[in-house]
Amino acid sequence: MFSLYLQQMHSSQCHYAAKLAKGLSKLCLRKNSTGNKPVAPLGSRILTNPNDIYKHNMWDHVQWTEEDTEFARLKTEENSSERVPLNEQVIFDRDADKMWEKFYEMHHNKFFKNRKWLFAEFPELLPLGQSRTTQPTSRLSLEKHQDNIQPASYPGEYATFRILEVGCGVGNSVFPILKTIKGTDAFVYCCDFSLKAIELVKAHPDYDTSMCHSFVHDICEEAAPFPFPLRSVDAILAVFVLSSIHPERMQGVVNRLSTYLKHGGIFLFRDYGRYDLSQLRFKKGRCLSENFYSRGDGTCVYYFTKEEVHNLFTNAGLEEIQNLEDRRLQVNRGKKVVMRRVWVKMNVLHKSISVSFLVPIVQM
């Protein structure tokens, strides 16, 4: 049965994968952070020979057959056939902050790993003119000019590049960002509605108030103010955040966040895609609404399509730059188990007054 699956997968993607691998093979190899062993550049490990499937833990740009899609559709149809009663669903929305508070009380900063891949996925987080290989510029020049300047009216006022991460958790994106922008004139704001998560961020040895301001904030709360003015942020980062919000609240959240972007600022999004392995694994009785589920710990998750993400951001007046469905094979080589992961990534630009054209969509 499994050999038949491999044959079908091979026939459907071999030609595509061979062409993609040829182009990606020209890229330089990254260095493993734990040593000098070269590894494949992010997104370039293409399975062209089914016999090699157990040679690595992850394969990129996997093409699904019609049978794969139909299998996933039937699984989600099955696990959503029994839903959480309507009178109980209100708890998951009303008490979402309490659910996440319990999560961080239990796991502290041990559950998620730091996102070292962040700048490979989102190079837009680097201040203009800065690359991962260039030496950071000094803050001294800025500080010299600030000797006679009044104290800042809000944190990061004098920064030349400002990043906001919403739903920052315990800082798994924040601290890789701070490490990379250290010595530049960039500033990071990060918020979460879990007080425990923010306490853990502030207690981290790499937390630096001259570069970062963390605060408790519920992005679903319409009246909740941010500690900086409208149109003051260059980049907003939302990684596996919007999926935890009730679908009916998502558009309002994106609309409000977009008002804090400068003209020409960018919104960076990554989250769970439709038919990801984790969606297929839900049991009956965990579904709240279509493609929206409650986990065993009370936290919730939604699974997006590219079209939904497109509508979510363009309806907020943002221009789509890139909209990708990231499909990968995750392999447990010890148990000989193959798992299909799906994520959606999107970069959108805040319209400048002078912009009158749409940026082409980048397709996989």
CSV table of C-alpha atoms in Angstrom, one decimal:
chain,number,residue,atom,x,y,z
A,1,MET,CA,0.0,0.0,0.0
A,2,PHE,CA,2.7,2.4,0.9
A,3,SER,CA,4.8,1.5,-2.1
A,4,LEU,CA,1.7,2.4,-4.3
A,5,TYR,CA,1.5,5.8,-2.5
A,6,LEU,CA,5.2,6.4,-3.3
A,7,GLN,CA,4.7,5.5,-7.0
A,8,GLN,CA,1.7,7.9,-7.3
A,9,MET,CA,3.7,10.7,-5.5
A,10,HIS,CA,6.6,10.1,-7.8
A,11,SER,CA,4.7,10.2,-11.0
A,12,SER,CA,2.8,13.4,-10.0
A,13,GLN,CA,5.8,15.5,-8.9
A,14,CYS,CA,9.0,14.1,-10.4
A,15,HIS,CA,9.1,16.4,-13.4
A,16,TYR,CA,8.2,19.4,-11.3
A,17,ALA,CA,10.7,18.6,-8.6
A,18,ALA,CA,13.6,17.9,-11.0
A,19,LYS,CA,13.2,21.3,-12.5
A,20,LEU,CA,12.9,23.0,-9.1
A,21,ALA,CA,15.9,21.1,-7.7
A,22,LYS,CA,18.0,22.1,-10.7
A,23,GLY,CA,17.3,25.8,-10.0
A,24,LEU,CA,17.8,25.6,-6.3
A,25,SER,CA,21.0,23.6,-6.5
A,26,LYS,CA,22.7,26.9,-7.6
A,27,LEU,CA,22.0,28.4,-4.2
A,28,CYS,CA,24.7,28.6,-1.6
A,29,LEU,CA,24.6,26.1,1.3
A,30,ARG,CA,23.7,27.3,4.8
A,31,LYS,CA,25.9,26.3,7.7
A,32,ASN,CA,24.4,24.3,10.5
A,33,SER,CA,24.2,26.4,13.7
A,34,THR,CA,25.7,23.6,15.7
A,35,GLY,CA,28.7,23.1,13.4
A,36,ASN,CA,30.1,23.3,9.9
A,37,LYS,CA,28.2,20.5,8.4
A,38,PRO,CA,26.5,22.0,5.3
A,39,VAL,CA,22.7,21.5,5.0
A,40,ALA,CA,20.3,22.3,2.2
A,41,PRO,CA,19.1,25.9,1.9
A,42,LEU,CA,15.7,26.5,3.3
A,43,GLY,CA,13.0,25.2,0.9
A,44,SER,CA,15.4,23.5,-1.5
A,45,ARG,CA,15.2,19.8,-0.3
A,46,ILE,CA,13.2,18.3,-3.2
A,47,LEU,CA,12.3,14.6,-3.2
A,48,THR,CA,12.9,13.4,-6.8
A,49,ASN,CA,13.5,9.7,-6.0
A,50,PRO,CA,10.8,8.0,-3.8
A,51,ASN,CA,13.5,5.6,-2.6
A,52,ASP,CA,15.2,8.5,-0.8
A,53,ILE,CA,12.2,9.4,1.3
A,54,TYR,CA,13.8,8.2,4.6
A,55,LYS,CA,17.1,10.0,4.0
A,56,HIS,CA,15.9,13.3,5.6
A,57,ASN,CA,13.4,14.4,8.2
A,58,MET,CA,11.7,17.0,5.8
A,59,TRP,CA,11.1,17.4,2.1
A,60,ASP,CA,10.0,20.7,0.5
A,61,HIS,CA,7.5,21.8,-2.2
A,62,VAL,CA,5.6,18.5,-2.2
A,63,GLN,CA,2.8,18.2,-4.8
A,64,TRP,CA,-0.4,16.5,-3.8
A,65,THR,CA,-2.3,14.1,-6.0
A,66,GLU,CA,-6.1,14.3,-6.3
A,67,GLU,CA,-6.3,11.2,-4.1
A,68,ASP,CA,-4.2,13.0,-1.4
A,69,THR,CA,-6.6,15.9,-1.4
A,70,GLU,CA,-9.7,13.8,-1.4
A,71,PHE,CA,-8.4,11.7,1.5
A,72,ALA,CA,-7.7,14.9,3.5
A,73,ARG,CA,-11.2,16.3,2.7
A,74,LEU,CA,-12.9,13.1,3.9
A,75,LYS,CA,-10.9,13.1,7.1
A,76,THR,CA,-11.9,16.7,7.9
A,77,GLU,CA,-15.5,16.0,6.9
A,78,GLU,CA,-15.4,13.1,9.4
A,79,ASN,CA,-13.8,14.8,12.3
A,80,SER,CA,-16.1,17.9,11.9
A,81,SER,CA,-19.3,15.8,11.7
A,82,GLU,CA,-19.7,16.1,15.5
A,83,ARG,CA,-19.2,19.6,16.9
A,84,VAL,CA,-18.9,21.3,20.2
A,85,PRO,CA,-22.4,22.3,21.4
A,86,LEU,CA,-23.2,25.9,20.7
A,87,ASN,CA,-23.8,26.7,24.4
A,88,GLU,CA,-20.3,25.5,25.2
A,89,GLN,CA,-18.5,27.2,22.3
A,90,VAL,CA,-18.7,30.7,23.9
A,91,ILE,CA,-16.2,29.5,26.6
A,92,PHE,CA,-13.4,29.0,24.1
A,93,ASP,CA,-13.7,32.6,22.8
A,94,ARG,CA,-14.5,34.3,26.1
A,95,ASP,CA,-11.8,32.5,28.1
A,96,ALA,CA,-9.1,32.3,25.4
A,97,ASP,CA,-6.7,34.4,27.5
A,98,LYS,CA,-7.1,32.1,30.5
A,99,MET,CA,-6.5,29.1,28.3
A,100,TRP,CA,-3.2,30.5,27.0
A,101,GLU,CA,-2.3,31.7,30.5
A,102,LYS,CA,-2.5,28.1,31.7
A,103,PHE,CA,-0.5,27.0,28.7
A,104,TYR,CA,2.4,29.2,29.6
A,105,GLU,CA,2.1,28.5,33.3
A,106,MET,CA,2.6,24.9,32.5
A,107,HIS,CA,5.2,25.0,29.7
A,108,HIS,CA,7.0,28.3,30.4
A,109,ASN,CA,9.5,28.8,27.5
A,110,LYS,CA,10.1,25.1,26.9
A,111,PHE,CA,7.4,24.2,24.4
A,112,PHE,CA,8.3,26.2,21.2
A,113,LYS,CA,11.8,26.5,19.7
A,114,ASN,CA,13.3,29.8,18.6
A,115,ARG,CA,12.5,30.5,15.0
A,116,LYS,CA,16.0,30.6,13.5
A,117,TRP,CA,14.4,30.4,10.0
A,118,LEU,CA,12.7,33.7,10.4
A,119,PHE,CA,15.0,35.9,8.3
A,120,ALA,CA,15.2,33.3,5.6
A,121,GLU,CA,11.4,33.3,5.3
A,122,PHE,CA,11.0,37.1,6.0
A,123,PRO,CA,14.1,39.1,5.0
A,124,GLU,CA,11.8,42.1,5.1
A,125,LEU,CA,12.4,42.1,8.9
A,126,LEU,CA,15.9,43.4,8.3
A,127,PRO,CA,16.3,47.2,8.4
A,128,LEU,CA,16.8,48.8,5.0
A,129,GLY,CA,20.3,48.3,3.7
A,130,GLN,CA,21.1,45.6,6.3
A,131,SER,CA,21.8,42.0,5.5
A,132,ARG,CA,22.6,39.0,7.6
A,133,THR,CA,26.2,39.1,6.5
A,134,THR,CA,26.9,42.9,6.8
A,135,GLN,CA,28.2,44.3,10.1
A,136,PRO,CA,25.5,46.2,12.0
A,137,THR,CA,25.7,50.0,12.0
A,138,SER,CA,26.3,51.7,15.3
A,139,ARG,CA,23.7,53.6,17.4
A,140,LEU,CA,26.4,56.1,18.4
A,141,SER,CA,25.6,58.4,15.5
A,142,LEU,CA,22.0,58.5,16.4
A,143,GLU,CA,22.8,59.0,20.1
A,144,LYS,CA,25.0,62.0,19.3
A,145,HIS,CA,22.1,63.8,17.7
A,146,GLN,CA,19.8,63.0,20.6
A,147,ASP,CA,21.8,64.7,23.3
A,148,ASN,CA,19.6,67.8,23.2
A,149,ILE,CA,16.4,66.0,22.2
A,150,GLN,CA,13.5,65.8,24.6
A,151,PRO,CA,12.7,62.3,26.1
A,152,ALA,CA,10.8,60.1,23.7
A,153,SER,CA,7.0,60.4,24.0
A,154,TYR,CA,6.7,56.7,23.3
A,155,PRO,CA,9.1,53.7,23.3
A,156,GLY,CA,11.1,53.5,20.1
A,157,GLU,CA,10.2,57.0,18.9
A,158,TYR,CA,13.7,57.7,17.6
A,159,ALA,CA,14.1,54.4,15.9
A,160,THR,CA,14.4,54.5,12.1
A,161,PHE,CA,12.8,51.0,11.6
A,162,ARG,CA,10.1,49.6,13.8
A,163,ILE,CA,8.8,46.0,14.0
A,164,LEU,CA,5.6,44.9,15.8
A,165,GLU,CA,5.1,41.2,16.6
A,166,VAL,CA,1.6,40.3,17.7
A,167,GLY,CA,1.0,37.1,19.7
A,168,CYS,CA,4.7,37.0,20.6
A,169,GLY,CA,4.4,34.3,23.2
A,170,VAL,CA,7.6,33.8,25.1
A,171,GLY,CA,9.8,35.5,22.4
A,172,ASN,CA,10.6,32.7,20.0
A,173,SER,CA,10.6,35.2,17.2
A,174,VAL,CA,11.6,38.3,19.3
A,175,PHE,CA,15.0,37.1,20.4
A,176,PRO,CA,16.3,35.9,17.0
A,177,ILE,CA,15.2,39.3,15.7
A,178,LEU,CA,16.9,41.2,18.5
A,179,LYS,CA,20.1,39.2,18.0
A,180,THR,CA,20.1,40.1,14.3
A,181,ILE,CA,19.2,43.8,14.5
A,182,LYS,CA,21.6,44.5,17.5
A,183,GLY,CA,23.6,47.7,16.8
A,184,THR,CA,21.1,49.0,14.2
A,185,ASP,CA,18.6,51.8,14.7
A,186,ALA,CA,15.7,49.3,14.7
A,187,PHE,CA,13.2,48.8,17.5
A,188,VAL,CA,10.9,45.9,18.3
A,189,TYR,CA,7.5,46.0,19.9
A,190,CYS,CA,6.0,42.6,21.0
A,191,CYS,CA,2.7,41.9,22.7
A,192,ASP,CA,0.7,38.9,23.9
A,193,PHE,CA,-2.5,38.7,25.9
A,194,SER,CA,-0.9,36.3,28.3
A,195,LEU,CA,0.6,38.1,31.3
A,196,LYS,CA,2.8,35.0,32.0
A,197,ALA,CA,4.2,35.0,28.5
A,198,ILE,CA,5.2,38.7,28.7
A,199,GLU,CA,6.7,38.1,32.1
A,200,LEU,CA,8.9,35.4,30.6
A,201,VAL,CA,9.9,37.7,27.7
A,202,LYS,CA,11.0,40.4,30.2
A,203,ALA,CA,12.9,37.9,32.3
A,204,HIS,CA,14.9,36.6,29.4
A,205,PRO,CA,18.7,37.5,29.6
A,206,ASP,CA,18.6,38.9,26.0
A,207,TYR,CA,15.7,41.3,26.7
A,208,ASP,CA,16.9,44.8,26.2
A,209,THR,CA,14.6,47.8,26.8
A,210,SER,CA,16.7,50.0,24.5
A,211,MET,CA,15.8,47.7,21.6
A,212,CYS,CA,12.5,46.2,22.6
A,213,HIS,CA,9.2,47.0,24.4
A,214,SER,CA,7.0,44.1,25.4
A,215,PHE,CA,3.4,44.6,26.7
A,216,VAL,CA,0.2,42.7,27.4
A,217,HIS,CA,-2.4,43.4,24.7
A,218,ASP,CA,-5.5,41.7,23.3
A,219,ILE,CA,-5.5,42.3,19.6
A,220,CYS,CA,-9.2,41.3,19.5
A,221,GLU,CA,-10.1,44.2,21.9
A,222,GLU,CA,-11.2,47.1,19.7
A,223,ALA,CA,-10.6,49.8,22.3
A,224,ALA,CA,-7.2,48.5,23.5
A,225,PRO,CA,-4.5,51.1,22.7
A,226,PHE,CA,-1.0,50.4,21.4
A,227,PRO,CA,1.9,52.3,23.0
A,228,PHE,CA,2.8,54.0,19.7
A,229,PRO,CA,0.8,56.1,17.2
A,230,LEU,CA,-1.0,55.1,14.0
A,231,ARG,CA,1.1,54.8,10.8
A,232,SER,CA,4.4,54.4,12.8
A,233,VAL,CA,5.3,50.7,12.2
A,234,ASP,CA,7.4,49.5,9.3
A,235,ALA,CA,6.7,45.7,9.7
A,236,ILE,CA,4.0,43.7,11.5
A,237,LEU,CA,4.7,40.0,12.1
A,238,ALA,CA,1.9,37.5,12.9
A,239,VAL,CA,3.2,33.9,13.0
A,240,PHE,CA,0.7,31.2,14.0
A,241,VAL,CA,-1.4,33.9,15.7
A,242,LEU,CA,-4.5,34.6,13.7
A,243,SER,CA,-5.4,30.9,13.6
A,244,SER,CA,-6.0,31.0,17.3
A,245,ILE,CA,-8.7,33.7,16.9
A,246,HIS,CA,-12.4,33.1,16.2
A,247,PRO,CA,-12.9,33.4,12.4
A,248,GLU,CA,-15.5,36.1,12.9
A,249,ARG,CA,-13.0,38.3,14.7
A,250,MET,CA,-10.1,37.9,12.2
A,251,GLN,CA,-11.1,40.6,9.7
A,252,GLY,CA,-11.5,43.2,12.4
A,253,VAL,CA,-8.1,42.3,13.9
A,254,VAL,CA,-6.3,42.7,10.5
A,255,ASN,CA,-8.1,45.9,9.8
A,256,ARG,CA,-7.0,47.5,13.1
A,257,LEU,CA,-3.4,46.3,12.9
A,258,SER,CA,-3.1,47.6,9.3
A,259,THR,CA,-3.8,51.2,10.6
A,260,TYR,CA,-0.5,51.1,12.5
A,261,LEU,CA,1.6,50.4,9.3
A,262,LYS,CA,3.4,53.2,7.7
A,263,HIS,CA,2.6,53.8,4.0
A,264,GLY,CA,4.8,51.3,2.3
A,265,GLY,CA,5.0,49.1,5.5
A,266,ILE,CA,4.7,45.4,5.2
A,267,PHE,CA,2.5,42.8,7.0
A,268,LEU,CA,4.2,39.3,7.3
A,269,PHE,CA,1.9,36.3,8.0
A,270,ARG,CA,2.5,32.6,8.5
A,271,ASP,CA,0.0,30.1,9.8
A,272,TYR,CA,-1.6,26.7,9.5
A,273,GLY,CA,-2.9,25.7,6.0
A,274,ARG,CA,-6.0,23.7,5.1
A,275,TYR,CA,-5.5,19.9,5.5
A,276,ASP,CA,-2.4,20.2,7.6
A,277,LEU,CA,-1.6,16.9,9.4
A,278,SER,CA,-2.7,18.5,12.7
A,279,GLN,CA,-6.1,19.2,11.3
A,280,LEU,CA,-6.6,15.6,10.1
A,281,ARG,CA,-5.6,14.3,13.6
A,282,PHE,CA,-8.5,15.9,15.4
A,283,LYS,CA,-11.1,13.6,16.9
A,284,LYS,CA,-14.9,14.0,16.5
A,285,GLY,CA,-16.3,16.5,19.0
A,286,ARG,CA,-13.4,19.0,18.8
A,287,CYS,CA,-14.7,21.1,15.9
A,288,LEU,CA,-16.2,24.5,16.7
A,289,SER,CA,-17.1,25.6,13.2
A,290,GLU,CA,-15.9,24.8,9.7
A,291,ASN,CA,-12.1,24.3,9.8
A,292,PHE,CA,-11.9,25.7,13.4
A,293,TYR,CA,-11.1,23.4,16.3
A,294,SER,CA,-10.4,23.4,20.0
A,295,ARG,CA,-7.4,21.5,21.3
A,296,GLY,CA,-7.3,19.4,24.4
A,297,ASP,CA,-5.8,22.3,26.4
A,298,GLY,CA,-8.6,24.7,25.4
A,299,THR,CA,-6.7,26.7,22.9
A,300,CYS,CA,-8.1,27.0,19.4
A,301,VAL,CA,-6.8,26.7,15.8
A,302,TYR,CA,-8.1,27.6,12.4
A,303,TYR,CA,-6.8,26.2,9.1
A,304,PHE,CA,-6.5,28.7,6.2
A,305,THR,CA,-6.6,28.5,2.4
A,306,LYS,CA,-4.6,30.9,0.2
A,307,GLU,CA,-7.9,32.4,-1.0
A,308,GLU,CA,-9.0,33.1,2.5
A,309,VAL,CA,-5.7,34.8,3.4
A,310,HIS,CA,-5.9,36.8,0.2
A,311,ASN,CA,-9.3,38.1,1.1
A,312,LEU,CA,-8.5,38.8,4.7
A,313,PHE,CA,-5.6,41.1,3.8
A,314,THR,CA,-6.8,42.7,0.6
A,315,ASN,CA,-10.2,43.6,2.3
A,316,ALA,CA,-8.1,45.5,4.8
A,317,GLY,CA,-6.7,47.7,2.0
A,318,LEU,CA,-3.3,45.9,1.7
A,319,GLU,CA,-1.6,44.9,-1.5
A,320,GLU,CA,-0.6,41.3,-2.0
A,321,ILE,CA,3.1,40.7,-2.7
A,322,GLN,CA,3.4,37.0,-2.1
A,323,ASN,CA,0.9,34.3,-1.2
A,324,LEU,CA,2.3,30.8,-0.9
A,325,GLU,CA,1.0,27.4,0.2
A,326,ASP,CA,4.0,25.7,1.8
A,327,ARG,CA,3.5,21.9,1.6
A,328,ARG,CA,6.1,19.6,3.0
A,329,LEU,CA,6.7,16.0,3.9
A,330,GLN,CA,7.8,15.5,7.5
A,331,VAL,CA,9.4,12.1,8.0
A,332,ASN,CA,9.9,10.0,11.2
A,333,ARG,CA,12.7,7.9,9.9
A,334,GLY,CA,12.8,5.7,13.0
A,335,LYS,CA,9.1,4.7,12.8
A,336,LYS,CA,9.0,5.0,8.9
A,337,VAL,CA,6.1,7.4,9.1
A,338,VAL,CA,5.4,10.1,6.5
A,339,MET,CA,3.4,13.2,7.6
A,340,ARG,CA,2.0,15.9,5.4
A,341,ARG,CA,2.4,19.5,6.7
A,342,VAL,CA,0.7,22.5,5.2
A,343,TRP,CA,1.4,26.2,6.0
A,344,VAL,CA,0.3,29.4,4.4
A,345,LYS,CA,2.7,32.3,4.1
A,346,MET,CA,1.8,35.8,2.9
A,347,ASN,CA,3.6,39.2,2.6
A,348,VAL,CA,1.3,42.2,2.0
A,349,LEU,CA,2.2,45.9,1.6
A,350,HIS,CA,0.4,48.9,2.9
A,351,LYS,CA,-0.7,51.0,0.0
A,352,SER,CA,1.2,54.2,-0.4
A,353,ILE,CA,-0.9,57.2,-1.7
A,354,SER,CA,1.1,57.1,-5.0
A,355,VAL,CA,0.6,53.3,-5.6
A,356,SER,CA,-2.0,52.6,-8.2
A,357,PHE,CA,-1.0,49.1,-9.3
A,358,LEU,CA,-1.2,45.6,-7.9
A,359,VAL,CA,2.0,43.6,-7.2
A,360,PRO,CA,1.9,40.3,-9.0
A,361,ILE,CA,1.1,37.2,-6.9
A,362,VAL,CA,4.1,34.8,-6.5
A,363,GLN,CA,2.9,31.2,-7.2
A,364,MET,CA,4.6,28.0,-6.1
